[in-house]
Coordinates of C-alpha atoms in Angstrom, one line a residue:
X11 CA 5.7 0.6 -133.6
X12 CA 4.4 0.1 -137.2
X13 CA 4.0 3.4 -139.1
X14 CA 0.4 4.1 -139.9
X15 CA -0.9 1.0 -138.1
X16 CA -3.2 2.1 -135.4
X17 CA -4.0 -1.4 -134.0
X18 CA -3.1 -5.0 -134.9
X19 CA -5.1 -7.9 -133.5
X20 CA -4.0 -11.6 -133.8
X21 CA -5.7 -14.8 -133.0
X22 CA -5.4 -18.6 -133.6
X23 CA -8.5 -20.3 -134.7
X24 CA -9.7 -23.8 -135.4
X25 CA -12.3 -23.8 -138.2
X26 CA -14.1 -26.8 -136.8
X27 CA -13.6 -29.1 -133.9
X28 CA -11.5 -32.0 -135.3
X29 CA -11.6 -35.5 -133.8
X30 CA -8.6 -36.6 -131.8
X31 CA -6.9 -39.9 -132.2
X32 CA -7.7 -42.4 -129.4
X33 CA -6.2 -45.8 -128.5
X34 CA -9.3 -47.3 -130.1
X35 CA -9.0 -45.2 -133.3
X36 CA -5.4 -44.1 -133.6
X37 CA -5.7 -43.2 -137.3
X38 CA -8.4 -41.8 -139.6
X39 CA -9.5 -43.1 -142.9
X40 CA -8.9 -41.1 -146.1
X41 CA -12.6 -40.5 -146.3
X42 CA -12.8 -39.1 -142.7
X43 CA -9.9 -36.8 -143.5
X44 CA -11.5 -35.5 -146.7
X45 CA -14.8 -35.0 -144.9
X46 CA -13.0 -32.9 -142.3
X47 CA -11.2 -30.9 -145.0
X48 CA -14.5 -30.2 -146.8
X49 CA -16.1 -29.0 -143.5
X50 CA -13.2 -26.6 -142.9
X51 CA -13.3 -25.3 -146.5
X52 CA -17.0 -24.5 -146.0
X53 CA -16.1 -22.5 -142.8
X54 CA -13.4 -20.3 -144.5
X55 CA -15.9 -17.8 -146.0
X56 CA -17.7 -17.7 -142.6
X57 CA -14.5 -16.8 -140.9
X58 CA -13.7 -14.1 -143.5
X59 CA -17.2 -12.5 -142.9
X60 CA -16.6 -12.6 -139.1
X61 CA -13.2 -11.1 -139.5
X62 CA -14.7 -8.2 -141.5
X63 CA -17.4 -7.7 -138.9
X64 CA -14.8 -7.6 -136.1
X65 CA -12.7 -5.1 -137.9
X66 CA -15.8 -2.8 -138.4
X67 CA -17.0 -3.1 -134.8
X68 CA -13.5 -2.6 -133.3
X69 CA -12.8 0.4 -135.5
X70 CA -15.8 2.2 -134.3
X71 CA -15.0 1.6 -130.6
X72 CA -11.3 2.6 -130.9
X73 CA -11.8 6.3 -130.9
X74 CA -8.2 7.0 -129.9
X75 CA -6.9 5.5 -133.1
X76 CA -6.6 8.2 -135.8
X77 CA -9.0 7.7 -138.8
X78 CA -6.1 7.6 -141.3
X79 CA -4.4 4.7 -139.5
X80 CA -4.8 1.0 -140.3
X81 CA -6.8 -1.6 -138.4
X82 CA -5.3 -5.1 -139.0
X83 CA -6.6 -8.5 -138.0
X84 CA -4.4 -11.6 -138.5
X85 CA -5.8 -15.1 -137.9
X86 CA -3.6 -18.1 -137.8
X87 CA -5.5 -21.3 -138.5
X88 CA -4.8 -24.4 -136.4
X89 CA -4.5 -27.8 -138.0
X90 CA -3.4 -31.2 -136.7
X91 CA -0.3 -32.8 -138.3
X92 CA -2.4 -35.6 -139.8
X93 CA -4.9 -33.3 -141.6
X94 CA -5.0 -32.8 -145.3
X95 CA -4.8 -29.0 -145.5
X96 CA -4.7 -28.7 -149.3
X97 CA -6.7 -25.6 -150.4
X98 CA -6.9 -24.3 -146.8
X99 CA -5.1 -21.1 -145.7
X100 CA -2.7 -21.2 -142.9
X101 CA -3.2 -17.5 -142.2
X102 CA -5.6 -14.8 -143.2
X103 CA -4.6 -11.1 -142.7
X104 CA -7.0 -8.3 -143.3
X105 CA -6.3 -4.6 -143.1
X106 CA -8.1 -1.4 -143.8
X107 CA -8.0 2.3 -143.0
X108 CA -10.0 2.9 -139.8
X109 CA -12.0 5.7 -141.7
X110 CA -13.4 3.2 -144.2
X111 CA -14.5 0.8 -141.5
X112 CA -16.2 3.7 -139.5
X113 CA -17.8 5.0 -142.7
X114 CA -19.3 1.6 -143.4
X115 CA -20.7 1.3 -139.9
X116 CA -22.2 4.8 -140.1
X117 CA -23.8 3.9 -143.5
X118 CA -21.7 6.4 -145.5
X119 CA -20.3 3.7 -147.8
X120 CA -21.9 0.4 -149.0
X121 CA -20.6 -3.1 -148.6
X122 CA -18.9 -3.2 -152.0
X123 CA -16.9 -0.1 -151.1
X124 CA -16.0 -1.8 -147.8
X125 CA -14.8 -4.9 -149.6
X126 CA -12.7 -2.8 -151.9
X127 CA -11.1 -0.9 -148.9
X128 CA -10.1 -4.1 -147.1
X129 CA -6.9 -5.7 -148.3
X130 CA -6.7 -9.4 -147.6
X131 CA -3.7 -11.7 -147.7
X132 CA -4.1 -15.5 -147.3
X133 CA -1.4 -18.1 -147.4

């Protein structure tokens, strides 16, 4: 039990579908690796938005979790060993008090207040 943590969700996510080595193409060019990295970088903000949406929607449906407790969502990102992951996070963790998330869904606070209420850690 984590004190004041009402619920913790975790997931492993691949930002995009990466090509797999084959007998006919066992390695990838530097350009192909960079193109994949750029595609993944473009998807990180999309993932963050989806994570926020999931936190809001889950907080409103989890009525048994007290309003003062935390809703936490941790996502581990999947990478192949051959990928260039520079500038890409390995994990994103977001947490907020359930009350803030419910207040946003009900229209009692605006998106800037929601963003201020969500603590994010990426590494």
